[in-house]
């Protein structure tokens, strides 16, 4: 009777553990799938941000080229206006304003300060850090977003990989409990179940490191 009771008790424990391990494995696989999907979405968004960053870099470079051309031409017309007759000087001043009018926002004011300084090399608005930051902010922002999303995707994939490893350990636990259920020798059965329980705990501990 004792053997029958013990065997029945082990049957119950085995059935419960098989169910618990199956649920834990299924939850891990579900979470792994969510993280994998999240990583894929991050990578797609990172690629989009990188494409926009490249596009913005081209636009910013083109804008800086136009600004450089405008400031050089405006300086030349300003210098010509300074040595020309009044009527011709008016024409040159108009050309100065026309060149500055097609430059980036805020550059005209900076150019006026540069002109007032006698076109000092240290005051050139094209070399001003604020101007450079303004023209490159969009490119840098999208580049930062792309890098951040790529890092987040790697982290998510790493978490998903850990859960996949934990699932392998849980599969081993299921295998051991399955073997135990087929064995009628109580000592052997209890030993195998002990190994299965240890594998289950290890799997849970490994899965916990992913969070």
mmCIF file of N, CA, C and O in Angstrom, residues 144-184:
data_model
loop_
_atom_site.group_PDB
_atom_site.id
_atom_site.type_symbol
_atom_site.label_atom_id
_atom_site.label_comp_id
_atom_site.label_asym_id
_atom_site.label_seq_id
_atom_site.Cartn_x
_atom_site.Cartn_y
_atom_site.Cartn_z
ATOM 1 N N UNK A 144 20.993 60.060 -34.241
ATOM 2 C CA UNK A 144 20.936 59.601 -32.844
ATOM 3 C C UNK A 144 19.774 58.633 -32.637
ATOM 4 O O UNK A 144 19.928 57.601 -31.980
ATOM 5 N N UNK A 145 18.624 58.972 -33.215
ATOM 6 C CA UNK A 145 17.459 58.095 -33.094
ATOM 7 C C UNK A 145 17.746 56.736 -33.722
ATOM 8 O O UNK A 145 17.413 55.679 -33.156
ATOM 9 N N UNK A 146 18.386 56.744 -34.892
ATOM 10 C CA UNK A 146 18.712 55.492 -35.567
ATOM 11 C C UNK A 146 19.635 54.621 -34.719
ATOM 12 O O UNK A 146 19.404 53.416 -34.561
ATOM 13 N N UNK A 147 20.671 55.246 -34.144
ATOM 14 C CA UNK A 147 21.615 54.497 -33.312
ATOM 15 C C UNK A 147 20.934 53.953 -32.060
ATOM 16 O O UNK A 147 21.150 52.797 -31.668
ATOM 17 N N UNK A 148 20.097 54.782 -31.437
ATOM 18 C CA UNK A 148 19.404 54.369 -30.221
ATOM 19 C C UNK A 148 18.475 53.186 -30.489
ATOM 20 O O UNK A 148 18.419 52.219 -29.712
ATOM 21 N N UNK A 149 17.741 53.248 -31.592
ATOM 22 C CA UNK A 149 16.824 52.166 -31.939
ATOM 23 C C UNK A 149 17.582 50.881 -32.279
ATOM 24 O O UNK A 149 17.127 49.776 -31.951
ATOM 25 N N UNK A 150 18.721 51.019 -32.934
ATOM 26 C CA UNK A 150 19.519 49.835 -33.267
ATOM 27 C C UNK A 150 20.035 49.157 -31.999
ATOM 28 O O UNK A 150 20.032 47.922 -31.895
ATOM 29 N N UNK A 151 20.456 49.977 -31.032
ATOM 30 C CA UNK A 151 20.916 49.424 -29.748
ATOM 31 C C UNK A 151 19.762 48.736 -29.027
ATOM 32 O O UNK A 151 19.916 47.632 -28.467
ATOM 33 N N UNK A 152 18.577 49.369 -29.048
ATOM 34 C CA UNK A 152 17.399 48.773 -28.404
ATOM 35 C C UNK A 152 17.036 47.447 -29.063
ATOM 36 O O UNK A 152 16.639 46.489 -28.391
ATOM 37 N N UNK A 153 17.179 47.377 -30.394
ATOM 38 C CA UNK A 153 16.883 46.121 -31.110
ATOM 39 C C UNK A 153 17.844 45.020 -30.685
ATOM 40 O O UNK A 153 17.438 43.871 -30.479
ATOM 41 N N UNK A 154 19.127 45.380 -30.541
ATOM 42 C CA UNK A 154 20.110 44.383 -30.091
ATOM 43 C C UNK A 154 19.790 43.885 -28.687
ATOM 44 O O UNK A 154 19.931 42.686 -28.386
ATOM 45 N N UNK A 155 19.371 44.815 -27.830
ATOM 46 C CA UNK A 155 19.019 44.413 -26.466
ATOM 47 C C UNK A 155 17.821 43.469 -26.458
ATOM 48 O O UNK A 155 17.801 42.467 -25.733
ATOM 49 N N UNK A 156 16.814 43.793 -27.264
ATOM 50 C CA UNK A 156 15.629 42.931 -27.344
ATOM 51 C C UNK A 156 15.983 41.553 -27.896
ATOM 52 O O UNK A 156 15.491 40.531 -27.409
ATOM 53 N N UNK A 157 16.825 41.519 -28.890
ATOM 54 C CA UNK A 157 17.235 40.223 -29.447
ATOM 55 C C UNK A 157 18.033 39.424 -28.419
ATOM 56 O O UNK A 157 17.922 38.192 -28.362
ATOM 57 N N UNK A 158 18.838 40.124 -27.628
ATOM 58 C CA UNK A 158 19.582 39.447 -26.577
ATOM 59 C C UNK A 158 18.655 38.854 -25.534
ATOM 60 O O UNK A 158 18.860 37.710 -25.084
ATOM 61 N N UNK A 159 17.629 39.615 -25.154
ATOM 62 C CA UNK A 159 16.645 39.102 -24.193
ATOM 63 C C UNK A 159 15.902 37.894 -24.768
ATOM 64 O O UNK A 159 15.659 36.908 -24.065
ATOM 65 N N UNK A 160 15.533 37.986 -26.052
ATOM 66 C CA UNK A 160 14.829 36.877 -26.688
ATOM 67 C C UNK A 160 15.713 35.635 -26.744
ATOM 68 O O UNK A 160 15.234 34.509 -26.550
ATOM 69 N N UNK A 161 17.005 35.835 -26.994
ATOM 70 C CA UNK A 161 17.931 34.696 -27.057
ATOM 71 C C UNK A 161 18.047 34.004 -25.702
ATOM 72 O O UNK A 161 18.137 32.769 -25.624
ATOM 73 N N UNK A 162 18.042 34.805 -24.628
ATOM 74 C CA UNK A 162 18.112 34.212 -23.281
ATOM 75 C C UNK A 162 16.889 33.351 -23.013
ATOM 76 O O UNK A 162 16.993 32.240 -22.466
ATOM 77 N N UNK A 163 15.709 33.845 -23.399
ATOM 78 C CA UNK A 163 14.491 33.052 -23.201
ATOM 79 C C UNK A 163 14.518 31.782 -24.051
ATOM 80 O O UNK A 163 13.984 30.742 -23.641
ATOM 81 N N UNK A 164 15.123 31.863 -25.239
ATOM 82 C CA UNK A 164 15.242 30.662 -26.072
ATOM 83 C C UNK A 164 16.133 29.623 -25.385
ATOM 84 O O UNK A 164 15.838 28.416 -25.409
ATOM 85 N N UNK A 165 17.215 30.095 -24.753
ATOM 86 C CA UNK A 165 18.085 29.187 -24.013
ATOM 87 C C UNK A 165 17.347 28.586 -22.814
ATOM 88 O O UNK A 165 17.483 27.390 -22.517
ATOM 89 N N UNK A 166 16.558 29.440 -22.147
ATOM 90 C CA UNK A 166 15.785 28.949 -21.004
ATOM 91 C C UNK A 166 14.772 27.899 -21.458
ATOM 92 O O UNK A 166 14.513 26.919 -20.751
ATOM 93 N N UNK A 167 14.207 28.092 -22.648
ATOM 94 C CA UNK A 167 13.240 27.130 -23.175
ATOM 95 C C UNK A 167 13.894 25.765 -23.403
ATOM 96 O O UNK A 167 13.263 24.717 -23.188
ATOM 97 N N UNK A 168 15.159 25.762 -23.820
ATOM 98 C CA UNK A 168 15.873 24.497 -23.998
ATOM 99 C C UNK A 168 16.045 23.769 -22.662
ATOM 100 O O UNK A 168 15.895 22.541 -22.578
ATOM 101 N N UNK A 169 16.356 24.551 -21.623
ATOM 102 C CA UNK A 169 16.505 23.946 -20.298
ATOM 103 C C UNK A 169 15.164 23.414 -19.814
ATOM 104 O O UNK A 169 15.081 22.317 -19.227
ATOM 105 N N UNK A 170 14.098 24.178 -20.069
ATOM 106 C CA UNK A 170 12.761 23.722 -19.676
ATOM 107 C C UNK A 170 12.362 22.468 -20.446
ATOM 108 O O UNK A 170 11.677 21.574 -19.915
ATOM 109 N N UNK A 171 12.807 22.389 -21.705
ATOM 110 C CA UNK A 171 12.534 21.185 -22.494
ATOM 111 C C UNK A 171 13.216 19.966 -21.873
ATOM 112 O O UNK A 171 12.666 18.860 -21.860
ATOM 113 N N UNK A 172 14.433 20.201 -21.358
ATOM 114 C CA UNK A 172 15.135 19.119 -20.661
ATOM 115 C C UNK A 172 14.350 18.692 -19.424
ATOM 116 O O UNK A 172 14.225 17.484 -19.131
ATOM 117 N N UNK A 173 13.799 19.674 -18.697
ATOM 118 C CA UNK A 173 13.003 19.363 -17.508
ATOM 119 C C UNK A 173 11.767 18.550 -17.895
ATOM 120 O O UNK A 173 11.413 17.564 -17.222
ATOM 121 N N UNK A 174 11.102 18.951 -18.979
ATOM 122 C CA UNK A 174 9.950 18.179 -19.452
ATOM 123 C C UNK A 174 10.353 16.752 -19.820
ATOM 124 O O UNK A 174 9.642 15.781 -19.516
ATOM 125 N N UNK A 175 11.496 16.626 -20.472
ATOM 126 C CA UNK A 175 11.984 15.301 -20.862
ATOM 127 C C UNK A 175 12.221 14.416 -19.638
ATOM 128 O O UNK A 175 11.832 13.241 -19.602
ATOM 129 N N UNK A 176 12.850 15.007 -18.614
ATOM 130 C CA UNK A 176 13.155 14.240 -17.408
ATOM 131 C C UNK A 176 11.880 13.824 -16.679
ATOM 132 O O UNK A 176 11.769 12.674 -16.214
ATOM 133 N N UNK A 177 10.925 14.721 -16.589
ATOM 134 C CA UNK A 177 9.660 14.352 -15.930
ATOM 135 C C UNK A 177 8.896 13.331 -16.768
ATOM 136 O O UNK A 177 8.187 12.470 -16.220
ATOM 137 N N UNK A 178 9.031 13.416 -18.079
ATOM 138 C CA UNK A 178 8.386 12.418 -18.930
ATOM 139 C C UNK A 178 8.977 11.032 -18.720
ATOM 140 O O UNK A 178 8.252 10.027 -18.665
ATOM 141 N N UNK A 179 10.306 10.991 -18.590
ATOM 142 C CA UNK A 179 10.969 9.717 -18.306
ATOM 143 C C UNK A 179 10.543 9.185 -16.939
ATOM 144 O O UNK A 179 10.281 7.981 -16.763
ATOM 145 N N UNK A 180 10.480 10.106 -15.982
ATOM 146 C CA UNK A 180 10.098 9.699 -14.626
ATOM 147 C C UNK A 180 8.702 9.088 -14.604
ATOM 148 O O UNK A 180 8.438 8.112 -13.882
ATOM 149 N N UNK A 181 7.811 9.646 -15.394
ATOM 150 C CA UNK A 181 6.432 9.142 -15.409
ATOM 151 C C UNK A 181 6.360 7.720 -15.936
ATOM 152 O O UNK A 181 5.457 6.951 -15.590
ATOM 153 N N UNK A 182 7.324 7.349 -16.798
ATOM 154 C CA UNK A 182 7.312 6.011 -17.397
ATOM 155 C C UNK A 182 8.062 4.983 -16.551
ATOM 156 O O UNK A 182 8.022 3.795 -16.857
ATOM 157 N N UNK A 183 8.719 5.459 -15.501
ATOM 158 C CA UNK A 183 9.514 4.546 -14.673
ATOM 159 C C UNK A 183 8.720 4.155 -13.429
ATOM 160 O O UNK A 183 8.176 4.996 -12.718
ATOM 161 N N UNK A 184 8.668 2.866 -13.129
ATOM 162 C CA UNK A 184 7.896 2.378 -11.985
ATOM 163 C C UNK A 184 8.746 2.166 -10.740
ATOM 164 O O UNK A 184 8.210 1.941 -9.661
#
